[in-house]
XYZ file of C-alpha atoms in Angstrom:
712
model
C -8.981 -10.722 -25.374
C -8.789 -10.619 -29.366
C -6.077 -12.696 -30.868
C -6.368 -12.629 -34.723
C -7.599 -10.207 -37.162
C -10.749 -12.204 -37.623
C -12.009 -11.830 -34.391
C -12.295 -8.074 -34.389
C -16.555 -6.957 -35.454
C -17.067 -5.837 -38.887
C -18.706 -2.359 -37.458
C -17.311 -0.390 -34.438
C -19.354 2.140 -32.109
C -17.535 5.998 -32.328
C -16.731 5.397 -28.913
C -14.780 2.247 -29.667
C -12.894 3.359 -32.306
C -12.571 6.239 -29.975
C -10.908 4.780 -27.579
C -9.406 2.109 -29.840
C -7.760 5.653 -31.733
C -6.475 6.840 -27.942
C -5.138 2.960 -27.362
C -3.002 2.856 -30.402
C -1.360 6.661 -30.163
C -0.677 5.564 -26.757
C 1.129 2.501 -27.355
C 2.632 4.237 -30.646
C 4.574 6.918 -28.208
C 5.773 4.128 -25.909
C 7.162 1.997 -29.294
C 8.831 4.966 -30.793
C 10.283 5.706 -27.750
C 14.403 5.332 -28.407
C 14.591 5.239 -23.905
C 12.582 2.026 -24.101
C 12.936 0.274 -27.656
C 17.248 2.155 -28.317
C 17.469 1.974 -32.027
C 19.411 -0.784 -33.676
C 21.986 0.356 -36.255
C 21.277 0.187 -39.958
C 24.843 -1.735 -40.371
C 24.543 -4.459 -37.975
C 24.041 -7.889 -39.636
C 23.968 -9.877 -36.961
C 20.729 -10.373 -35.539
C 19.757 -8.210 -32.636
C 17.567 -9.643 -29.304
C 14.144 -10.996 -29.865
C 11.694 -8.946 -29.724
C 9.765 -10.018 -27.736
C 12.618 -10.142 -25.368
C 13.385 -6.808 -25.921
C 9.714 -5.879 -25.648
C 9.646 -7.307 -22.112
C 12.935 -5.393 -21.687
C 11.292 -1.842 -22.565
C 8.299 -3.205 -20.847
C 10.221 -3.570 -17.027
C 12.083 -0.112 -17.782
C 8.586 1.327 -18.558
C 7.159 0.208 -15.165
C 3.658 1.334 -14.926
C 1.748 1.821 -12.554
C -0.848 -0.819 -10.930
C -4.546 -0.082 -11.849
C -6.579 1.490 -8.966
C -8.400 -1.468 -7.214
C -9.909 -0.186 -3.010
C -9.467 -2.263 -0.491
C -12.974 -3.456 0.073
C -16.046 -4.125 -2.059
C -18.041 -3.026 0.275
C -18.014 1.025 1.886
C -19.535 1.582 5.413
C -19.711 3.970 7.939
C -17.104 2.393 9.181
C -15.169 2.133 6.350
C -15.500 6.281 6.584
C -14.542 6.690 9.774
C -11.406 4.899 9.425
C -10.057 6.794 5.551
C -10.957 10.177 7.085
C -11.013 10.087 11.136
C -14.803 10.976 12.279
C -17.780 9.757 11.677
C -20.170 10.726 9.022
C -22.614 13.533 9.004
C -26.289 12.787 7.732
C -25.401 13.622 4.268
C -22.322 12.019 4.050
C -24.443 8.442 5.161
C -26.987 9.684 2.811
C -24.654 9.869 -0.111
C -23.032 6.153 1.222
C -26.484 4.203 1.522
C -27.703 5.374 -1.831
C -24.855 5.126 -3.794
C -24.327 1.406 -2.557
C -27.583 0.472 -3.804
C -27.014 1.730 -6.890
C -27.008 -0.746 -9.761
C -25.954 0.770 -12.986
C -22.822 3.630 -12.835
C -24.489 6.928 -13.472
C -23.789 10.664 -12.472
C -24.626 11.976 -8.442
C -25.215 15.278 -8.140
C -24.781 16.742 -4.722
C -25.801 20.151 -3.223
C -25.680 21.056 -0.053
C -23.720 24.077 2.116
C -20.115 25.340 1.868
C -18.424 23.720 4.782
C -20.914 20.357 4.889
C -17.675 17.997 3.753
C -18.748 17.465 0.242
C -15.298 16.477 -0.836
C -15.259 13.724 2.329
C -18.630 12.102 0.486
C -17.759 12.447 -3.305
C -14.685 10.630 -2.145
C -16.425 8.001 -0.582
C -19.128 7.120 -3.684
C -16.415 7.236 -5.742
C -14.882 4.267 -3.342
C -17.853 2.815 -4.128
C -18.340 3.009 -7.893
C -14.948 1.742 -8.361
C -15.096 -1.355 -6.037
C -18.722 -1.990 -7.334
C -17.948 -1.148 -10.990
C -13.931 -1.885 -11.236
C -12.884 1.993 -12.280
C -9.491 2.591 -12.333
C -8.489 5.896 -11.589
C -10.118 9.085 -9.858
C -10.188 12.850 -11.951
C -10.935 15.543 -9.599
C -11.476 19.129 -11.352
C -11.728 22.301 -10.320
C -12.383 25.513 -11.592
C -9.000 27.227 -11.352
C -5.647 26.650 -10.329
C -5.884 28.053 -7.320
C -8.601 25.867 -5.729
C -6.777 22.509 -7.688
C -3.845 23.481 -5.450
C -5.738 24.059 -2.731
C -7.173 20.576 -2.670
C -4.474 18.953 -3.497
C -3.379 18.432 0.271
C -6.624 16.188 1.271
C -6.461 14.785 -2.065
C -3.285 13.354 -2.246
C -3.460 12.506 1.646
C -6.510 10.246 0.162
C -4.808 8.897 -2.706
C -1.636 7.907 -0.557
C -4.211 5.844 1.447
C -5.666 3.730 -1.117
C -2.156 2.773 -2.443
C -0.635 1.213 0.770
C -0.277 -2.125 -1.236
C 0.445 -0.510 -4.894
C 2.121 1.981 -6.808
C -0.760 4.041 -8.078
C 0.696 7.554 -9.743
C -0.381 10.914 -9.190
C -0.598 14.503 -10.739
C -1.926 17.708 -10.547
C -2.438 18.631 -13.730
C -2.737 22.024 -15.139
C -0.537 25.068 -16.634
C 1.107 25.738 -13.359
C 1.720 22.169 -11.794
C 5.381 22.618 -11.983
C 5.119 25.670 -9.750
C 3.773 23.447 -6.660
C 6.159 23.041 -4.224
C 4.216 19.743 -2.850
C 3.794 18.484 -5.701
C 7.517 18.711 -6.774
C 8.558 17.286 -3.970
C 6.690 13.984 -4.277
C 8.478 14.398 -7.594
C 11.582 14.017 -6.552
C 10.913 11.771 -3.532
C 9.597 9.000 -5.772
C 11.015 8.062 -8.921
C 9.422 4.409 -9.671
C 12.204 1.408 -11.167
C 12.003 -1.957 -12.204
C 13.168 -2.845 -8.784
C 10.190 -1.415 -7.161
C 7.539 -3.152 -8.899
C 6.159 -5.201 -5.840
C 6.289 -1.970 -3.565
C 3.244 -0.104 -3.188
C 3.025 4.084 -2.547
C 2.257 7.293 -4.097
C 4.126 7.971 -7.192
C 4.132 10.956 -10.064
C 5.431 8.911 -13.336
C 7.446 10.464 -15.671
C 5.406 9.096 -18.296
C 2.149 10.797 -17.282
C 4.525 14.249 -17.381
C 3.275 14.981 -21.135
C 0.222 17.605 -20.799
C -1.327 15.422 -23.537
C -0.845 12.032 -20.998
C -1.750 13.830 -17.912
C -5.359 12.264 -17.655
C -3.947 8.597 -18.042
C -2.418 8.768 -14.221
C -4.907 6.879 -11.876
C -5.054 9.661 -9.939
C -5.659 13.365 -11.637
C -6.492 16.871 -9.733
C -5.925 19.828 -11.489
C -8.104 22.196 -13.333
C -11.762 21.974 -15.023
C -10.298 22.542 -18.130
C -8.975 19.000 -18.792
C -12.369 17.694 -19.108
C -13.053 19.907 -21.261
C -10.613 19.703 -24.048
C -12.105 16.044 -23.637
C -14.778 18.006 -25.575
C -12.511 19.765 -28.240
C -11.597 19.592 -31.435
C -8.442 18.702 -31.196
C -5.352 16.319 -31.837
C -4.665 13.616 -29.721
C -8.360 14.240 -28.189
C -8.721 10.585 -28.276
C -5.953 10.238 -24.822
C -8.001 11.814 -23.329
C -11.016 10.103 -24.065
C -8.671 6.711 -22.553
C -7.561 8.584 -19.626
C -11.395 9.480 -18.868
C -12.711 6.083 -19.786
C -12.416 4.124 -16.724
C -12.270 7.246 -14.124
C -14.769 8.392 -12.240
C -15.037 12.063 -12.362
C -15.433 14.549 -9.902
C -16.102 18.086 -10.560
C -16.350 20.515 -7.568
C -17.488 24.202 -7.822
C -20.125 23.097 -10.456
C -21.957 26.861 -10.593
C -18.697 28.343 -10.706
C -18.649 27.545 -14.893
C -20.574 30.044 -17.491
C -22.117 29.662 -20.449
C -19.578 29.261 -22.209
C -17.805 26.640 -20.833
C -20.921 24.629 -19.563
C -21.174 24.134 -23.269
C -18.104 22.247 -23.101
C -18.630 20.603 -20.346
C -22.292 19.236 -21.653
C -20.781 17.488 -24.378
C -17.910 16.017 -21.920
C -20.322 14.475 -19.644
C -22.403 13.043 -22.779
C -19.050 11.435 -23.874
C -18.543 9.896 -20.349
C -22.847 9.109 -20.552
C -21.832 7.451 -23.361
C -18.827 5.279 -21.716
C -20.631 4.881 -18.060
C -17.910 6.656 -16.446
C -19.363 7.361 -13.197
C -19.180 10.856 -12.382
C -20.005 13.276 -9.593
C -20.726 16.575 -9.184
C -20.567 18.853 -6.401
C -21.799 22.774 -6.256
C -23.635 24.639 -2.636
C -25.511 26.948 -5.338
C -26.908 24.960 -8.545
C -29.802 26.402 -10.205
C -32.754 23.774 -11.275
C -32.373 24.194 -14.665
C -28.727 23.767 -14.912
C -29.471 20.353 -12.620
C -31.477 19.333 -16.012
C -29.098 20.349 -18.259
C -25.823 18.500 -16.712
C -28.261 15.372 -16.146
C -29.983 15.445 -19.596
C -26.368 15.629 -20.946
C -25.022 12.813 -19.057
C -28.080 10.855 -20.021
C -27.937 12.142 -23.625
C -31.534 12.907 -24.218
C -32.922 16.332 -24.461
C -34.360 17.905 -21.195
C -37.530 16.451 -19.238
C -40.936 17.409 -18.811
C -41.137 20.971 -16.303
C -43.579 18.088 -14.560
C -41.099 15.918 -14.005
C -40.028 16.539 -9.710
C -36.247 16.286 -9.658
C -35.712 18.979 -12.498
C -36.953 21.475 -10.420
C -36.526 20.665 -6.732
C -35.776 23.494 -4.085
C -34.677 20.647 -1.512
C -31.684 21.284 0.505
C -29.404 19.386 0.948
C -30.559 17.817 -2.073
C -29.176 14.467 -3.597
C -29.750 13.471 -6.995
C -28.868 10.720 -9.125
C -28.914 8.183 -11.592
C -29.248 4.189 -12.159
C -29.300 3.347 -15.474
C -31.779 5.580 -17.376
C -33.803 6.055 -14.063
C -33.520 9.777 -12.279
C -33.930 9.306 -8.360
C -33.708 12.461 -5.833
C -33.774 12.588 -1.963
C -33.977 15.984 0.191
C -31.376 15.239 3.427
C -32.999 16.130 6.547
C -29.457 17.921 7.446
C -30.650 19.499 11.214
C -27.634 21.274 11.537
C -27.567 24.674 13.049
C -28.897 27.587 11.504
C -27.235 30.660 10.906
C -28.784 34.171 10.488
C -26.929 36.908 8.463
C -27.984 40.480 8.301
C -27.974 42.377 4.903
C -27.692 45.836 4.636
C -26.572 47.696 1.929
C -24.153 50.661 1.636
C -22.475 53.748 -0.930
C -19.181 52.317 -1.522
C -17.809 55.805 -0.528
C -18.959 55.195 3.207
C -16.632 52.553 3.345
C -14.012 53.192 6.142
C -16.388 54.721 7.941
C -18.275 51.592 8.303
C -14.843 48.887 8.551
C -13.976 51.423 11.308
C -17.555 50.879 13.746
C -17.295 47.779 12.792
C -13.892 47.271 13.986
C -14.549 49.538 17.304
C -13.853 45.589 19.892
C -11.808 44.351 17.607
C -12.331 41.450 15.176
C -11.283 41.205 11.499
C -13.319 41.974 8.404
C -13.754 40.459 4.878
C -13.599 42.700 2.352
C -14.321 41.612 -1.466
C -14.611 43.048 -4.954
C -14.935 42.111 -8.505
C -11.860 43.668 -9.803
C -7.923 43.606 -8.957
C -7.807 46.963 -9.226
C -10.653 48.122 -7.233
C -9.150 45.750 -4.370
C -6.041 47.629 -4.427
C -7.230 50.883 -4.764
C -9.636 50.169 -1.336
C -6.611 48.175 -0.010
C -4.316 51.961 -0.154
C -7.441 53.951 1.521
C -8.507 51.915 3.786
C -4.473 51.704 4.881
C -4.554 55.243 5.137
C -7.736 56.065 6.853
C -7.480 53.444 9.255
C -3.714 53.585 10.507
C -4.539 51.394 13.612
C -5.328 48.412 11.304
C -3.555 45.975 9.524
C -4.882 45.352 5.784
C -4.297 42.331 4.046
C -4.906 41.901 0.367
C -5.325 38.875 -0.978
C -5.991 38.955 -5.132
C -4.029 36.772 -8.771
C -2.151 39.219 -9.278
C 0.385 38.157 -7.796
C 3.419 36.671 -8.174
C 2.992 32.256 -8.200
C 5.238 31.655 -4.744
C 3.808 35.468 -2.971
C 0.167 33.982 -3.976
C 1.227 31.094 -2.036
C 2.735 32.342 0.694
C -0.565 34.733 1.526
C -2.319 31.879 0.636
C -0.458 30.197 4.097
C -0.481 33.789 5.884
C -4.393 33.785 5.097
C -5.021 29.719 6.650
C -2.905 30.799 9.607
C -4.829 33.643 10.970
C -8.385 33.431 9.711
C -8.263 29.750 9.629
C -10.374 26.992 12.056
C -7.123 27.428 14.498
C -6.305 30.712 14.842
C -6.495 32.640 17.654
C -8.179 36.284 19.082
C -5.268 37.893 18.839
C -3.867 36.493 14.900
C -7.248 37.892 13.764
C -7.628 41.327 15.864
C -7.921 44.184 13.579
C -7.532 42.279 10.298
C -9.430 43.611 7.455
C -8.391 41.450 4.182
C -9.261 43.196 0.516
C -9.955 40.278 -1.989
C -11.818 39.619 -5.386
C -13.445 36.312 -6.036
C -10.319 34.126 -5.022
C -11.780 34.429 -1.809
C -15.076 32.802 -2.438
C -13.856 29.549 -3.584
C -11.815 26.120 -1.195
C -10.217 28.555 1.312
C -11.711 27.363 4.821
C -10.994 31.151 6.577
C -13.877 32.984 8.337
C -14.750 37.136 8.836
C -16.370 38.465 11.386
C -18.070 41.620 9.416
C -17.960 40.817 5.764
C -18.324 43.880 3.083
C -18.926 42.838 -0.807
C -19.379 44.480 -4.136
C -23.091 43.605 -5.914
C -22.613 40.334 -7.962
C -25.035 36.952 -8.877
C -26.679 35.320 -5.830
C -25.039 31.811 -6.115
C -21.783 34.048 -6.065
C -22.894 35.877 -3.273
C -24.396 33.043 -1.524
C -20.795 31.698 -1.791
C -18.790 34.728 -0.601
C -20.993 35.246 2.852
C -20.272 31.836 3.589
C -17.242 32.558 4.505
C -18.772 35.071 7.295
C -19.023 33.745 10.730
C -17.834 29.927 8.786
C -17.000 28.626 12.211
C -17.751 28.743 15.649
C -16.211 30.584 17.710
C -16.273 33.516 20.727
C -16.226 36.823 18.813
C -16.615 40.870 20.010
C -19.181 42.532 21.207
C -19.780 44.347 17.857
C -19.786 41.299 15.721
C -21.492 39.131 17.460
C -24.145 38.691 14.549
C -23.630 38.001 10.788
C -23.022 41.005 9.289
C -23.143 41.291 5.233
C -22.571 44.817 3.617
C -23.179 45.061 -0.081
C -21.661 48.080 -2.071
C -23.313 50.164 -4.734
C -21.861 53.555 -6.301
C -24.532 56.156 -5.116
C -25.696 57.018 -8.223
C -27.857 53.264 -8.070
C -25.846 51.952 -11.068
C -23.892 49.346 -10.860
C -19.668 48.989 -10.722
C -18.837 49.184 -14.117
C -16.482 46.483 -13.518
C -19.230 43.806 -12.339
C -21.418 44.803 -14.821
C -18.956 44.394 -17.454
C -17.876 40.428 -15.327
C -21.229 39.585 -14.625
C -23.978 41.660 -17.263
C -26.402 43.808 -15.827
C -29.330 40.940 -16.369
C -28.235 39.011 -13.178
C -26.867 42.008 -11.129
C -30.098 43.468 -11.241
C -31.968 39.942 -10.365
C -29.881 39.815 -6.789
C -30.289 43.577 -5.842
C -33.972 42.964 -6.336
C -34.146 39.012 -4.658
C -31.345 40.088 -1.473
C -33.950 40.263 1.877
C -32.499 41.780 4.355
C -32.338 38.899 6.734
C -30.739 35.401 5.337
C -31.170 32.211 6.752
C -28.397 29.896 6.114
C -28.198 26.739 4.828
C -32.168 27.080 4.886
C -32.710 30.141 2.014
C -30.124 29.208 -0.175
C -32.152 27.006 -2.763
C -35.304 29.395 -2.973
C -32.579 32.390 -3.866
C -30.483 30.809 -6.068
C -33.837 29.522 -8.159
C -35.891 32.476 -8.022
C -32.528 34.204 -8.995
C -32.381 32.388 -12.342
C -35.687 31.318 -12.874
C -37.459 32.475 -16.120
C -40.222 32.940 -14.925
C -41.508 37.332 -15.389
C -42.591 39.312 -12.590
C -44.803 42.149 -13.635
C -41.344 44.711 -12.101
C -39.703 42.934 -15.024
C -42.831 44.365 -18.066
C -40.893 47.599 -18.074
C -39.018 48.312 -21.212
C -35.893 49.371 -19.816
C -35.947 45.719 -18.052
C -37.106 43.597 -21.098
C -34.062 45.360 -22.743
C -31.559 44.775 -20.090
C -32.889 40.717 -19.847
C -33.047 40.816 -23.819
C -29.154 41.470 -24.008
C -28.288 38.782 -21.563
C -30.122 36.446 -23.295
C -28.406 37.279 -27.001
C -25.217 37.650 -25.232
C -25.525 33.882 -23.714
C -27.201 32.473 -27.226
C -23.415 34.032 -28.985
C -21.594 32.310 -26.228
C -23.075 29.466 -27.178
C -22.678 29.588 -30.729
C -18.966 30.574 -30.431
C -18.710 27.353 -28.172
C -19.680 25.768 -30.873
C -16.767 26.534 -33.053
C -14.593 23.734 -32.044
C -16.472 21.644 -29.543
C -16.481 18.099 -30.279
C -19.632 16.005 -31.838
C -21.686 13.799 -29.758
C -21.169 9.707 -29.648
C -24.083 9.415 -32.076
C -22.990 11.481 -34.817
C -21.731 8.956 -36.672
C -18.624 8.554 -38.543
C -15.296 8.754 -36.365
C -13.420 11.248 -38.818
C -16.232 13.475 -38.480
C -15.913 14.816 -34.882
C -12.552 16.263 -35.921
C -12.878 18.222 -38.455
C -11.761 21.924 -37.412
C -8.630 20.648 -35.217
C -8.037 23.601 -32.550
C -4.745 22.825 -33.110
C -2.163 20.284 -31.290
C -0.865 23.217 -28.559
C -1.878 22.533 -24.966
C -2.030 26.335 -24.416
C -4.698 26.888 -27.219
C -6.861 24.084 -26.211
C -7.130 25.789 -22.561
C -7.572 28.968 -24.476
C -10.202 27.389 -26.934
C -12.442 26.660 -23.678
C -12.896 29.376 -21.556
C -14.371 32.290 -22.448
C -13.104 35.821 -23.137
C -10.524 38.250 -24.544
C -6.842 36.296 -24.359
C -4.608 36.523 -21.740
C -0.543 37.321 -21.106
C 1.274 35.967 -18.493
C 4.947 36.881 -17.988
C 8.198 36.172 -15.907
C 8.948 39.103 -13.854
C 12.359 39.752 -13.161
C 14.830 42.952 -12.210
C 16.789 44.802 -15.090
C 19.865 46.354 -12.670
C 23.015 47.763 -13.571
C 25.620 46.783 -15.687
C 22.902 44.884 -17.346
C 22.224 42.760 -14.627
C 19.278 40.455 -14.816
C 17.691 38.936 -10.799
C 14.973 37.929 -9.078
C 13.196 39.978 -7.154
C 14.857 41.298 -3.333
C 12.682 38.512 -1.736
C 12.816 35.706 -3.924
C 16.435 33.358 -3.831
C 17.465 36.127 -2.073
C 17.405 38.239 -4.803
C 20.008 36.497 -6.662
C 21.919 37.296 -9.690
C 20.478 35.212 -13.277
C 23.208 34.974 -15.564
C 21.705 36.007 -19.014
C 23.833 35.138 -21.362
C 23.882 30.779 -21.038
C 21.420 28.413 -20.673
C 19.544 28.055 -17.501
C 20.604 24.544 -15.601
C 17.297 22.609 -14.714
C 16.745 23.869 -11.466
C 17.332 27.342 -12.390
C 14.960 27.481 -14.679
C 12.605 26.011 -12.408
C 13.166 28.518 -9.843
C 12.831 31.458 -13.138
C 9.448 29.693 -14.256
C 8.036 30.366 -11.033
C 8.014 34.176 -11.187
C 4.905 34.031 -13.709
C 2.274 36.511 -13.173
C -0.898 37.638 -15.643
C -0.974 40.862 -16.675
C -4.122 43.148 -16.016
C -7.218 43.259 -18.570
C -6.184 46.413 -20.106
C -3.260 44.971 -21.313
C -4.752 42.417 -23.005
C -7.928 44.791 -25.043
C -7.821 44.781 -29.130
C -6.648 48.721 -28.742
C -3.368 47.337 -26.646
C -2.502 43.499 -26.542
C -0.630 43.642 -30.248
C 1.308 46.774 -29.193
C 2.037 44.997 -25.335
C 3.591 41.237 -27.066
C 5.228 43.247 -29.410
C 6.781 45.240 -26.869
C 7.881 42.032 -24.456
C 9.121 40.201 -27.015
C 11.200 42.790 -28.457
C 12.462 42.790 -24.985
C 13.149 39.264 -24.306
C 14.848 39.141 -27.489
C 17.618 41.506 -26.521
C 18.499 39.903 -23.774
C 16.995 36.358 -22.976
C 17.276 34.824 -26.612
C 19.998 32.210 -24.906
C 17.326 31.593 -22.600
C 14.596 29.702 -25.719
C 17.582 26.937 -26.082
C 15.438 25.600 -22.123
C 12.188 23.398 -22.727
C 10.824 24.853 -19.441
C 11.400 28.824 -20.831
C 11.128 28.204 -24.434
C 8.522 30.614 -25.676
C 7.300 32.681 -22.168
C 7.405 36.510 -22.362
C 9.445 38.202 -20.016
C 8.601 41.556 -18.139
C 12.378 43.803 -16.587
C 11.330 45.747 -13.679
C 13.689 48.845 -12.706
C 15.038 48.280 -9.251
C 13.096 50.139 -7.626
C 10.333 47.544 -9.217
C 8.795 49.193 -11.747
C 8.403 49.248 -16.102
C 7.071 50.808 -18.969
C 4.664 48.750 -21.134
C 2.583 49.806 -23.858
C 2.505 53.143 -22.961
C 1.416 52.081 -18.766
C 3.431 51.953 -15.468
C 3.296 49.211 -13.705
C 4.456 48.349 -10.332
C 4.799 45.438 -8.796
C 5.444 45.687 -4.174
C 4.663 41.978 -2.151
C 2.291 44.276 -0.420
C -0.447 44.852 -3.569
C 0.831 42.887 -6.245
C 0.758 43.982 -9.886
C -0.785 47.496 -9.868
C -0.054 49.938 -13.232
C -1.174 53.207 -14.390
C -2.329 54.237 -17.600
C -1.160 57.044 -19.353
C -3.911 58.849 -19.944
C -5.691 58.747 -16.760
């Protein structure tokens, strides 16, 4: 609405400068694109096409989709029924009623048990926010690529319903989006041209496919990294702010983000609050202190006095929401059937016997451990010692297509509609990837010790659905495994820290009633109040170590964290830029050692290269030419992350050197293909083994990527 320079205000807020800068970058990228604005010859002497007509032609060619506007300004229970095909439960009804009554959009936190329908509640709230406050899109952030892929079909279906009358853009936003077959089918089948302007539908718009433009699409489903990078000092960060500023933001599985990531999340929330972006946070197991931090970050204020009830409440299910600067809270009286789970403790050496006994009358078992190597070892042991059972391995150490196929098999054999025959004597051995988003159901569970909130997430996969179970498994039983000497398993201690494990071990009762006990157990495990037992020198040291490590992570996160909207001069926010690389940005918002991803192929006779035998029929790939776009996609799908042992300080340089030497020797031509440029390739021998950085590797469809160090 500004027609002249004179109308510009003399001073602009930092938030306004951020969004105008983002808008300027977007306009510049469009105007400087020769596809939309073909270059004019410098030798042209006659006047060219008038600029308004040239701009109009480019705008039609760009064909940006419509801004999302929900069909109805009122969203009620009937709308919910029509949208999702079933009537809302009391939790969903409460969300609809409270958000409808809200006058000034803000933050909503829903803490409720697994499987209660938090996703549908969040989408209902999003439609209300959009209708009342004219938000033009939705961003749905999840902790991992796997969880984003898992929920994508549900959100695509919802977005398609929103796009019946107008064309809207959808984007799956994470580093492996090109490998997601459902998303790629959508991209290949929905090219929008200027002649399609009046049509409705869901599209993958080409201009939003750039990584930095991802958040500009109307509907964005991706990893939470996309939001965290809005709090990162990175080139073109303004585009992320522009994309988020008129959306509703949903953050799922909020308990899954560690201290380091939470520093970036809190700063991103401060900016969202400054823009007035409605923000919805979902969790089944959220510590009260973390709830308080999230609300205060969004409102841009310091932590509240402890006597404010909403900051310490242990109600459950619990809805907390803001209306302007006011914080409201309500415990929802949910009369769902309570589930009792017996907690057993056992020495990990007794696992085989315990599983054998549990499955004596049939049924399926879940074994969830904390590291990939541990999962592979247990799977090998169980396969050998229980020959009449089928052992199924599921973890992050599989090729992308193999992991996707295993996920489908799990959902078929252990999902809501699985039959007793499909489940009979099936033992699933996996890692943390079984904790979230997979709607599967075990008859009995064995798990490594882990922090209380994550342990409850795992238990949420036990007796998840109402079904007839074998006689020996009529009661829900979870056995927590630990080493015989009473210490903590080394992998668990490295990942979670001894203090969090000790608190869980001490507070874990012999019987848990879900969902009733969830808030008490989580809040007690994360409480900062000392018990008399914690006053021993050993435990004081353990607690102190955990605190110092937490402080160190917070300090490390601040190095490249964006300032707040109140920090003053706009330019000061962007000093110490992390760099333009999206991969570097994603690494910066996650703590820990760097990771190395490779493309896994087979080195056959006569120096020929092939896919793995079950990938595209083991077809040969010509390495002496630049692959076609279709071949590049097929090759890029052979991606896998190397085990942590290859990324440690003592081995990472040798690992990268070996991979780069092999890649340059065989695949120099592939560097000319945009999708493969910079990728590292690991060649397996025909027996699917390899030698890398002093280790022997083996890949199998059943167990994934395994390694053995020379000195072990």
